[in-house]
mmCIF file with all atom_site columns, C-alpha atoms in Angstrom:
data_model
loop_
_atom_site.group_PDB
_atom_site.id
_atom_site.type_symbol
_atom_site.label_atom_id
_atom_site.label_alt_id
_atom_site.label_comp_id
_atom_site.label_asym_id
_atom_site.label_entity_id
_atom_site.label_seq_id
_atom_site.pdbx_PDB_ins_code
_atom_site.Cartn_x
_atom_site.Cartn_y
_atom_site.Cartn_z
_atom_site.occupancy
_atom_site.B_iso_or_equiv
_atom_site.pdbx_formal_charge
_atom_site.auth_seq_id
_atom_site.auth_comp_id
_atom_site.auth_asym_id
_atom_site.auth_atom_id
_atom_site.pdbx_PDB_model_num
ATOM 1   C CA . UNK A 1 1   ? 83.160  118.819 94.917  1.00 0.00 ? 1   UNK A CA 1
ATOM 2   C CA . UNK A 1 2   ? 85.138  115.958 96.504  1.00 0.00 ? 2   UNK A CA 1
ATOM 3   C CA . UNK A 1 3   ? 87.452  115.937 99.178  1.00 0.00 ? 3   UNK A CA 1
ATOM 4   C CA . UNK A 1 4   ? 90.074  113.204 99.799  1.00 0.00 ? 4   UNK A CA 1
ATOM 5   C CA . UNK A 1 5   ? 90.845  112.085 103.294 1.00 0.00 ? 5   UNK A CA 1
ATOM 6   C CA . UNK A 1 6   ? 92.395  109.097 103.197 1.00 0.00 ? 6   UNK A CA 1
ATOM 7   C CA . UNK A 1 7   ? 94.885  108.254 100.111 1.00 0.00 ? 7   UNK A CA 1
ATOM 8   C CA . UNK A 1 8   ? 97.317  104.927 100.496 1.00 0.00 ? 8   UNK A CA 1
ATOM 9   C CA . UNK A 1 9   ? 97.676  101.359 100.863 1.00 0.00 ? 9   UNK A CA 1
ATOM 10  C CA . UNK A 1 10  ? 94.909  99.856  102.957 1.00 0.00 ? 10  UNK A CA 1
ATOM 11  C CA . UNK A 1 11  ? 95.006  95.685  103.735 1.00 0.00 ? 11  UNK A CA 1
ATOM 12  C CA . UNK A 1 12  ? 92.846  93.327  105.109 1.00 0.00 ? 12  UNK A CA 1
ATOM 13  C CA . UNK A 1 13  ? 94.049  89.763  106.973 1.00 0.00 ? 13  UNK A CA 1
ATOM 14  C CA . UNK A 1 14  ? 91.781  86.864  108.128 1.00 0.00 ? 14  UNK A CA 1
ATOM 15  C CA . UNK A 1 15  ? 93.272  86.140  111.224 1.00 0.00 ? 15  UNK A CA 1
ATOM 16  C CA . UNK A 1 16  ? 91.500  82.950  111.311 1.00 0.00 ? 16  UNK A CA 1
ATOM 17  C CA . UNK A 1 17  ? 89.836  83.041  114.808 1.00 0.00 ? 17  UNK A CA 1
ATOM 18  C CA . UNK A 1 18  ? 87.439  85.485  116.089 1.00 0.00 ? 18  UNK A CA 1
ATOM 19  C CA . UNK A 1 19  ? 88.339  88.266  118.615 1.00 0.00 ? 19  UNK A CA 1
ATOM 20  C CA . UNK A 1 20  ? 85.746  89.257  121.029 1.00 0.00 ? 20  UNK A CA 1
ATOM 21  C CA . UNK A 1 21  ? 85.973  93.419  121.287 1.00 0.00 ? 21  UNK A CA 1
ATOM 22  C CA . UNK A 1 22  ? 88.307  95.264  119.336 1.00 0.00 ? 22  UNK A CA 1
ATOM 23  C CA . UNK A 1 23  ? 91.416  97.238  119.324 1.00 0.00 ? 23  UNK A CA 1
ATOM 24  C CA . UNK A 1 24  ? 91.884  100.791 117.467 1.00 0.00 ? 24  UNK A CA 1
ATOM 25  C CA . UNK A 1 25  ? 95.297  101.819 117.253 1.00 0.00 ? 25  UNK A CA 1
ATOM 26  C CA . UNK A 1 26  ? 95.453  105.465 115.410 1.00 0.00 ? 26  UNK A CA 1
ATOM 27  C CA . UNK A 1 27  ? 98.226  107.674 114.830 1.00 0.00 ? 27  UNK A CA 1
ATOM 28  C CA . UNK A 1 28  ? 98.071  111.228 115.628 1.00 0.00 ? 28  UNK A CA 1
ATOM 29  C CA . UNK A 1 29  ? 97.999  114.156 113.469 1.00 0.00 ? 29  UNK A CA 1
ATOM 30  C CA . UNK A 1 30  ? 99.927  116.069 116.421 1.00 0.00 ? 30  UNK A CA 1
ATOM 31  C CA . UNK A 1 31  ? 101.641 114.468 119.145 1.00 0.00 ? 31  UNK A CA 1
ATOM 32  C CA . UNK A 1 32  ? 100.017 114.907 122.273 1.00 0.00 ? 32  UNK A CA 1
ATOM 33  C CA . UNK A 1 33  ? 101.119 117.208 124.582 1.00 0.00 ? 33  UNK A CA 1
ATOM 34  C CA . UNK A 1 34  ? 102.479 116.255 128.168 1.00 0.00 ? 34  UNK A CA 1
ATOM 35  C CA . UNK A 1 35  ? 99.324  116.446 130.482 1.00 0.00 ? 35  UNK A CA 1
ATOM 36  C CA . UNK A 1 36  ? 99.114  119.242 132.595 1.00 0.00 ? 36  UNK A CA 1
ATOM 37  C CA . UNK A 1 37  ? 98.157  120.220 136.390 1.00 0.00 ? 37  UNK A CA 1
ATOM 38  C CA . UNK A 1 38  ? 94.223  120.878 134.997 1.00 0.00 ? 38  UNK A CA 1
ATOM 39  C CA . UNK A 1 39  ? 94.319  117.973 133.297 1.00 0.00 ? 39  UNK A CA 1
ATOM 40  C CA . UNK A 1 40  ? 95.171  116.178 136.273 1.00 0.00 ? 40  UNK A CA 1
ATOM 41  C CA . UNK A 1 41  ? 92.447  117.860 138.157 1.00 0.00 ? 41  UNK A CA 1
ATOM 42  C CA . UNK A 1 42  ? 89.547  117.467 135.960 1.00 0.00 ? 42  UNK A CA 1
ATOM 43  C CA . UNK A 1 43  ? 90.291  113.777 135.268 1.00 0.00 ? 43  UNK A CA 1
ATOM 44  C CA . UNK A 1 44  ? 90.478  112.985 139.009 1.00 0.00 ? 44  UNK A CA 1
ATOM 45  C CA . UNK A 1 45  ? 86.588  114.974 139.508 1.00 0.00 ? 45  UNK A CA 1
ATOM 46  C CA . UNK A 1 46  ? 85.594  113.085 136.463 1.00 0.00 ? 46  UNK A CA 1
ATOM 47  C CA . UNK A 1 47  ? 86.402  109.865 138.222 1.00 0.00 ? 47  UNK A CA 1
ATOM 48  C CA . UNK A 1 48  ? 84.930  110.812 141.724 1.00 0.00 ? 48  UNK A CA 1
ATOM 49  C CA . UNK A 1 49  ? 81.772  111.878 140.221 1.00 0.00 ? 49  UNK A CA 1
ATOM 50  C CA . UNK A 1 50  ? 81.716  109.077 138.198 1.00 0.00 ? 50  UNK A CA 1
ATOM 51  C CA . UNK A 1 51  ? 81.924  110.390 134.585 1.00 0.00 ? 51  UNK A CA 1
ATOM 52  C CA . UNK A 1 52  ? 83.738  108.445 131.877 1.00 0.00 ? 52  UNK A CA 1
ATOM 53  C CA . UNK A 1 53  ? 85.708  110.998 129.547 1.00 0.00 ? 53  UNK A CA 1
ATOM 54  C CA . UNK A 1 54  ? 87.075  108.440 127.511 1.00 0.00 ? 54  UNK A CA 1
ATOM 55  C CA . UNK A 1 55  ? 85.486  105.347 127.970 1.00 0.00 ? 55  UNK A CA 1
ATOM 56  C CA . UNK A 1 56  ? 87.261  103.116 125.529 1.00 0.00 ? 56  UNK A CA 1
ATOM 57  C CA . UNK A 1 57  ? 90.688  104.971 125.117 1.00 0.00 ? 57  UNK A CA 1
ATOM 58  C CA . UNK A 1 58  ? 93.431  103.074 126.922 1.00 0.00 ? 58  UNK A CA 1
ATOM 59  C CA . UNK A 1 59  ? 97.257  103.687 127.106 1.00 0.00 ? 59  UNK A CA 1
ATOM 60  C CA . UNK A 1 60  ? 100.604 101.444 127.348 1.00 0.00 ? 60  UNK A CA 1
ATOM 61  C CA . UNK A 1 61  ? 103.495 101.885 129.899 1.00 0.00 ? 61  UNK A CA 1
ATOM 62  C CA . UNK A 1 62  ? 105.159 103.662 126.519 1.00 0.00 ? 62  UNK A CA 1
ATOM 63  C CA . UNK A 1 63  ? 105.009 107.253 127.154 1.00 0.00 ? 63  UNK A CA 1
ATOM 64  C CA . UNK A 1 64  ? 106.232 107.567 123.426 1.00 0.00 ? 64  UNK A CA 1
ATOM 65  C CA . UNK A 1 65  ? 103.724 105.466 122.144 1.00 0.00 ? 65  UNK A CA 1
ATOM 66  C CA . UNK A 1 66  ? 100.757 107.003 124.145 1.00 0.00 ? 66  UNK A CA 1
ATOM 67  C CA . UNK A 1 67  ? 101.983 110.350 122.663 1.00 0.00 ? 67  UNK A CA 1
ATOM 68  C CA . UNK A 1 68  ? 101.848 109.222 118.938 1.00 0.00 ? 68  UNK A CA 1
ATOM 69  C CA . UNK A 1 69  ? 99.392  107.095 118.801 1.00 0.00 ? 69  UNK A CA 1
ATOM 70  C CA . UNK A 1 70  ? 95.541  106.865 120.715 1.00 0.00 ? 70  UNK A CA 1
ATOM 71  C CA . UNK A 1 71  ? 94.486  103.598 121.044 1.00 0.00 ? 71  UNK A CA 1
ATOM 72  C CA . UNK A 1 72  ? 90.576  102.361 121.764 1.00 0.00 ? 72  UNK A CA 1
ATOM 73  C CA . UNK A 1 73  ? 89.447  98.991  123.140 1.00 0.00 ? 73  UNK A CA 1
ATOM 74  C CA . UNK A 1 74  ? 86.420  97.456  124.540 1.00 0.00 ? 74  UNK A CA 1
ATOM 75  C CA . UNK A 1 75  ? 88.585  94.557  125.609 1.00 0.00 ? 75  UNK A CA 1
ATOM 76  C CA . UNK A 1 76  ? 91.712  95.684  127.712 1.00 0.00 ? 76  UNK A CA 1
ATOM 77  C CA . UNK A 1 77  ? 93.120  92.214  128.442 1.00 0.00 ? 77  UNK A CA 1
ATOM 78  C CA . UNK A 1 78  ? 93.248  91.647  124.333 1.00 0.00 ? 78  UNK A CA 1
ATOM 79  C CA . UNK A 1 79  ? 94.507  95.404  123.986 1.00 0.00 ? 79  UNK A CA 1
ATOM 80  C CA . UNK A 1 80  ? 97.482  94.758  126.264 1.00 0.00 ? 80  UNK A CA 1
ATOM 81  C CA . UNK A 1 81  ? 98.017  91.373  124.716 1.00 0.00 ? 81  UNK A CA 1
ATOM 82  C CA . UNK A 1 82  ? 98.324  92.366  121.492 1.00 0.00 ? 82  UNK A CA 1
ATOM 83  C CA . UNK A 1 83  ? 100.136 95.989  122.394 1.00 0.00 ? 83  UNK A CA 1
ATOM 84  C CA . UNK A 1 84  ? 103.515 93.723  123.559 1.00 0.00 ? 84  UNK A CA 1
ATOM 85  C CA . UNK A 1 85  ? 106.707 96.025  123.704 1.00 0.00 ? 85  UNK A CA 1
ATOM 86  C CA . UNK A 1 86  ? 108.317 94.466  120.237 1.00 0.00 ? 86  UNK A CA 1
ATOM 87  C CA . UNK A 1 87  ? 104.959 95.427  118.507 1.00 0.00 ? 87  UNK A CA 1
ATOM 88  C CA . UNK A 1 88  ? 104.822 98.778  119.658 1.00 0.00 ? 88  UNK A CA 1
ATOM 89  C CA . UNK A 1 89  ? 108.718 99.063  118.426 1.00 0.00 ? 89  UNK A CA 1
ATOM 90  C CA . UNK A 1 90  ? 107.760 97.417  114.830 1.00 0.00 ? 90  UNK A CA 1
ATOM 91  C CA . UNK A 1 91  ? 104.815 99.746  114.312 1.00 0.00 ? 91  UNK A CA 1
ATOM 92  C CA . UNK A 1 92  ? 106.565 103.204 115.472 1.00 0.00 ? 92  UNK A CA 1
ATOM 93  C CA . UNK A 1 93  ? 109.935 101.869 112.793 1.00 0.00 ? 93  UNK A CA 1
ATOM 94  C CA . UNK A 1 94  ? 107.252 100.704 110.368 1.00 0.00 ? 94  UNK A CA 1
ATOM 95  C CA . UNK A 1 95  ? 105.114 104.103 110.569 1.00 0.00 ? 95  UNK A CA 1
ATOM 96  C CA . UNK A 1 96  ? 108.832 105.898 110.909 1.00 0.00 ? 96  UNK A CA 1
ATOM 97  C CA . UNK A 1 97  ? 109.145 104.650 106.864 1.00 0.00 ? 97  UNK A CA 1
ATOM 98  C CA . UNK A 1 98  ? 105.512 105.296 106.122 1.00 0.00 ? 98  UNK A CA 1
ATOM 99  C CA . UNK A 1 99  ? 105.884 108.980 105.434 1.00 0.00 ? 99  UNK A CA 1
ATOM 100 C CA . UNK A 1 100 ? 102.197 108.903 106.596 1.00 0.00 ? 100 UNK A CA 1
ATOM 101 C CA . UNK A 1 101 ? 100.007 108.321 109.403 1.00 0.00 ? 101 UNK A CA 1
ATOM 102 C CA . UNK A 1 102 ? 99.818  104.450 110.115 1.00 0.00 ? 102 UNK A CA 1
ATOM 103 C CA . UNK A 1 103 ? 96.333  102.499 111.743 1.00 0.00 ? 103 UNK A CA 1
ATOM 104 C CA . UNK A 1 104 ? 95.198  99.558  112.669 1.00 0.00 ? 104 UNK A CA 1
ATOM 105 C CA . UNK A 1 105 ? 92.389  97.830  113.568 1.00 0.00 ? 105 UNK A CA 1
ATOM 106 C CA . UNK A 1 106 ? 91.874  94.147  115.112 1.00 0.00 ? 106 UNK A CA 1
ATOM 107 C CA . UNK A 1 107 ? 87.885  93.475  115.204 1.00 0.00 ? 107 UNK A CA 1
ATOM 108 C CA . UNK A 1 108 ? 86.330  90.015  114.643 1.00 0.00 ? 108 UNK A CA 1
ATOM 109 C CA . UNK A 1 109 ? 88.396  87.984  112.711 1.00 0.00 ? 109 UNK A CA 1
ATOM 110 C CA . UNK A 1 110 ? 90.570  90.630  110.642 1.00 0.00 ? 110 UNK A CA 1
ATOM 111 C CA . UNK A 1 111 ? 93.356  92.782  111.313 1.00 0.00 ? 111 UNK A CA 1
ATOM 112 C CA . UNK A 1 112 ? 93.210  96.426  108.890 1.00 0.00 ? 112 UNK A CA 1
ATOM 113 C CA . UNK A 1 113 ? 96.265  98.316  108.489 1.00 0.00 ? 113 UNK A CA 1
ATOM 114 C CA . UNK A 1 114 ? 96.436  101.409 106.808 1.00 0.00 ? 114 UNK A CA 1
ATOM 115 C CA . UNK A 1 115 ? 98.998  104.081 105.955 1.00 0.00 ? 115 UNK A CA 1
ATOM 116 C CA . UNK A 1 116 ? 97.112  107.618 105.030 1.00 0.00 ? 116 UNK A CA 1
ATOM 117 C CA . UNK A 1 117 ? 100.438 108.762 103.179 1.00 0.00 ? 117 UNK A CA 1
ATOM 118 C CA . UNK A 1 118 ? 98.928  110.478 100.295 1.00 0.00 ? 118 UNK A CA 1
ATOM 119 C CA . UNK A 1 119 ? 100.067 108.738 97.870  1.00 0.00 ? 119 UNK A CA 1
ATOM 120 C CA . UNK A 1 120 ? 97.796  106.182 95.131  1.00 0.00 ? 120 UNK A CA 1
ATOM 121 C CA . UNK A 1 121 ? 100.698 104.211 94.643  1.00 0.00 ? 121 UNK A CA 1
ATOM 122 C CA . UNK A 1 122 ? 98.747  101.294 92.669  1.00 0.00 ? 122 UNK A CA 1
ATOM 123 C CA . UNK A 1 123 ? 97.706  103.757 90.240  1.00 0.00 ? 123 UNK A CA 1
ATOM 124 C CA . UNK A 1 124 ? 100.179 104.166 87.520  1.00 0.00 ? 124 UNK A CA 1
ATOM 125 C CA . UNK A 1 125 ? 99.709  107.756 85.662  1.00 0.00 ? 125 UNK A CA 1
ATOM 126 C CA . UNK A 1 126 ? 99.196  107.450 81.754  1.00 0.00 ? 126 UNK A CA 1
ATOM 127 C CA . UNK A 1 127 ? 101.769 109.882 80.779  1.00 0.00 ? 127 UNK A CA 1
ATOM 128 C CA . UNK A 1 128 ? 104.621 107.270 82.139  1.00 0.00 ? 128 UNK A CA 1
ATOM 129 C CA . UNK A 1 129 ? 107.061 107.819 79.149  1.00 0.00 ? 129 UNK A CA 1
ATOM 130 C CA . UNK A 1 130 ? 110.196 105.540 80.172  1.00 0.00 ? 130 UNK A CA 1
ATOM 131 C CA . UNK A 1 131 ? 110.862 102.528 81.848  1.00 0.00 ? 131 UNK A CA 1
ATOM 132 C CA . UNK A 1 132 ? 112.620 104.732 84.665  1.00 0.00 ? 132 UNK A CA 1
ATOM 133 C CA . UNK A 1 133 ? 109.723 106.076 85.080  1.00 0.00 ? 133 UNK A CA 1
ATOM 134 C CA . UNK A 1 134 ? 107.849 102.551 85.017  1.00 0.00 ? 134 UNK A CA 1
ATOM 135 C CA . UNK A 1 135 ? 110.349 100.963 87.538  1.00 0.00 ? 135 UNK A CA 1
ATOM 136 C CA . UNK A 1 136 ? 109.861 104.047 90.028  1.00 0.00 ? 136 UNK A CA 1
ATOM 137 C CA . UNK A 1 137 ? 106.247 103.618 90.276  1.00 0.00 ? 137 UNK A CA 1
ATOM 138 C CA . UNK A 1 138 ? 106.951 99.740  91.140  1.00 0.00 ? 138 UNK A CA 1
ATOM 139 C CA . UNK A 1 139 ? 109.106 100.363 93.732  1.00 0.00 ? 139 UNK A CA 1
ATOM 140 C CA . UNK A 1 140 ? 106.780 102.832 95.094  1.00 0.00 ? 140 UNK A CA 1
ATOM 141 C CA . UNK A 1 141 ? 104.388 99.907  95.280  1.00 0.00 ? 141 UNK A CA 1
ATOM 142 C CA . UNK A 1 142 ? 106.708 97.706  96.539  1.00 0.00 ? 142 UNK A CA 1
ATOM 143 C CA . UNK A 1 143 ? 107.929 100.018 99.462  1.00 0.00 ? 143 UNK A CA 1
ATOM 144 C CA . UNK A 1 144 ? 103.902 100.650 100.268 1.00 0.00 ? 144 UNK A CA 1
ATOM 145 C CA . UNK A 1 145 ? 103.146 96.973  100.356 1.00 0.00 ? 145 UNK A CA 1
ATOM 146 C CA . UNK A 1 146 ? 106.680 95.800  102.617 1.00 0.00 ? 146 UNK A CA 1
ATOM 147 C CA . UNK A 1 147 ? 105.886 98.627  105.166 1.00 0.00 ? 147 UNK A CA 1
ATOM 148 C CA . UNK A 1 148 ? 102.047 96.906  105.836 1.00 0.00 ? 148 UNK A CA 1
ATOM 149 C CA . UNK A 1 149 ? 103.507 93.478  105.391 1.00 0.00 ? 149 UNK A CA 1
ATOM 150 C CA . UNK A 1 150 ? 106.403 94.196  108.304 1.00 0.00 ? 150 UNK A CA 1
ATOM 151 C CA . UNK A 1 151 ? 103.133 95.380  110.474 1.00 0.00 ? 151 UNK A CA 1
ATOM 152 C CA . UNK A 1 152 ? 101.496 91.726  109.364 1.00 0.00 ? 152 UNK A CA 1
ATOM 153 C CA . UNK A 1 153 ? 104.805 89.584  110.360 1.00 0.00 ? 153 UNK A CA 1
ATOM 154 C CA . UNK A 1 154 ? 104.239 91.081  113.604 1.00 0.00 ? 154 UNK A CA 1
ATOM 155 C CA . UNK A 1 155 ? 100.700 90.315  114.021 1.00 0.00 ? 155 UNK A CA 1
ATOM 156 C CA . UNK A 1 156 ? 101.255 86.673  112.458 1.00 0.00 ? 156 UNK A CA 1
ATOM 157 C CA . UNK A 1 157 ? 104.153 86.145  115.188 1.00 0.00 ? 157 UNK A CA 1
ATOM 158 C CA . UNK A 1 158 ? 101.114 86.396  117.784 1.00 0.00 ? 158 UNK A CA 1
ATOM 159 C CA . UNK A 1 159 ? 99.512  82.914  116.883 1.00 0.00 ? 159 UNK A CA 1
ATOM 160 C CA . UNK A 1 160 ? 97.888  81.872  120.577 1.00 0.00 ? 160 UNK A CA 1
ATOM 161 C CA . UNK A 1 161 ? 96.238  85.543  120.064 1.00 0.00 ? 161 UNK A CA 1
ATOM 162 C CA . UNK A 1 162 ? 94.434  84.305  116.893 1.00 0.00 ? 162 UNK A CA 1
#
C-alpha cells in the first residue's frame, strides 16, 4: 500500500551564497492555541532546571504568525533577518491563496518552498477531452507556480542576506 503525504508544487533556488545554520518555517495543521497558565509554569521550571523543550523552535513579535506557522533555527540572528515584517505578510497572503499548507526552508545555499495542497497540478489526466478542459489544467499550473514565485520575489528582495 502507499500513502501520500505530501502532493504539490515543490521548488528549489540557488541563492548563490552559503548560509551558515538554517531556518524551517512550517505551517500548521491546527493553529496553535493561546498558551495557558501550565504552560507558563512548566516552561519557566524547564528553564530553571535547565532543560531545553524546544531547542531550535523560535518565534517573531507576530502573535499571528507564531500561531500559524512553527519556525526552527540553529541561527537566530539569520532567522530574524530573514523573518522581516513584509515577509511574514507575503508568506501568510501567499499561503492565504495556496489552499494548502505552505513551507520553507533556507539551508546552505538554497531556499525550498513548498505548498502541500493536494493537488499534482503538473500532471495532466489522459481523459482531458476539450481544450476547456486543457486550458484549466494550465492555469492550475500557472496559479501553483505564481504563488511559490511571489514567496521567491520576496526572498530575492533580501540580496545582502545571500
Amino acid at each position: 500500500t502507499y500513502r501520500t503525504v505530501f502532493q504539490g508544487p515543490l521548488m528549489t533556488i540557488e541563492l548563490g551564497q552559503k548560509m551558515e545554520g538554517y531556518v524551517k518555517i512550517k505551517e500548521r495543521k491546527t493553529p496553535r492555541k493561546e498558551k495557558g497558565f501550565f504552560s507558563d509554569v512548566f516552561g519557566g521550571a524547564a528553564d530553571v532546571l535547565g532543560v531545553k523543550t524546544s531547542d531550535d523552535t523560535i518565534e517573531v513579535e507576530s502573535v499571528e504568525f507564531n500561531n500559524q506557522f512553527e519556525i526552527k533555527s540553529n541561527n537566530q540572528q539569520m532567522a530574524f533577518y530573514i523573518l522581516s515584517p513584509d515577509f511574514m505578510e507575503s508568506i501568510v497572503q501567499a499561503d492565504a491563496l495556496a489552499q494548502g499548507y505552505t513551507n520553507l526552508l533556507f539551508k546552505g545555499t538554497n531556499a525550498v518552498v513548498t505548498i502541500n495542497n493536494g493537488k499534482d497540478s503538473l500532471e495532466i489526466k489522459r481523459t482531458i477531452s476539450s481544450k476547456n478542459q486543457l486550458e484549466k489544467s494550465r492555469q492550475r499550473i500557472r496559479d501553483d507556480l505564481s504563488r511559490v514565485l511571489a514567496i521567491y520575489d520576496k526572498v530575492l528582495e533580501k540580496e545582502q542576506l545571500f
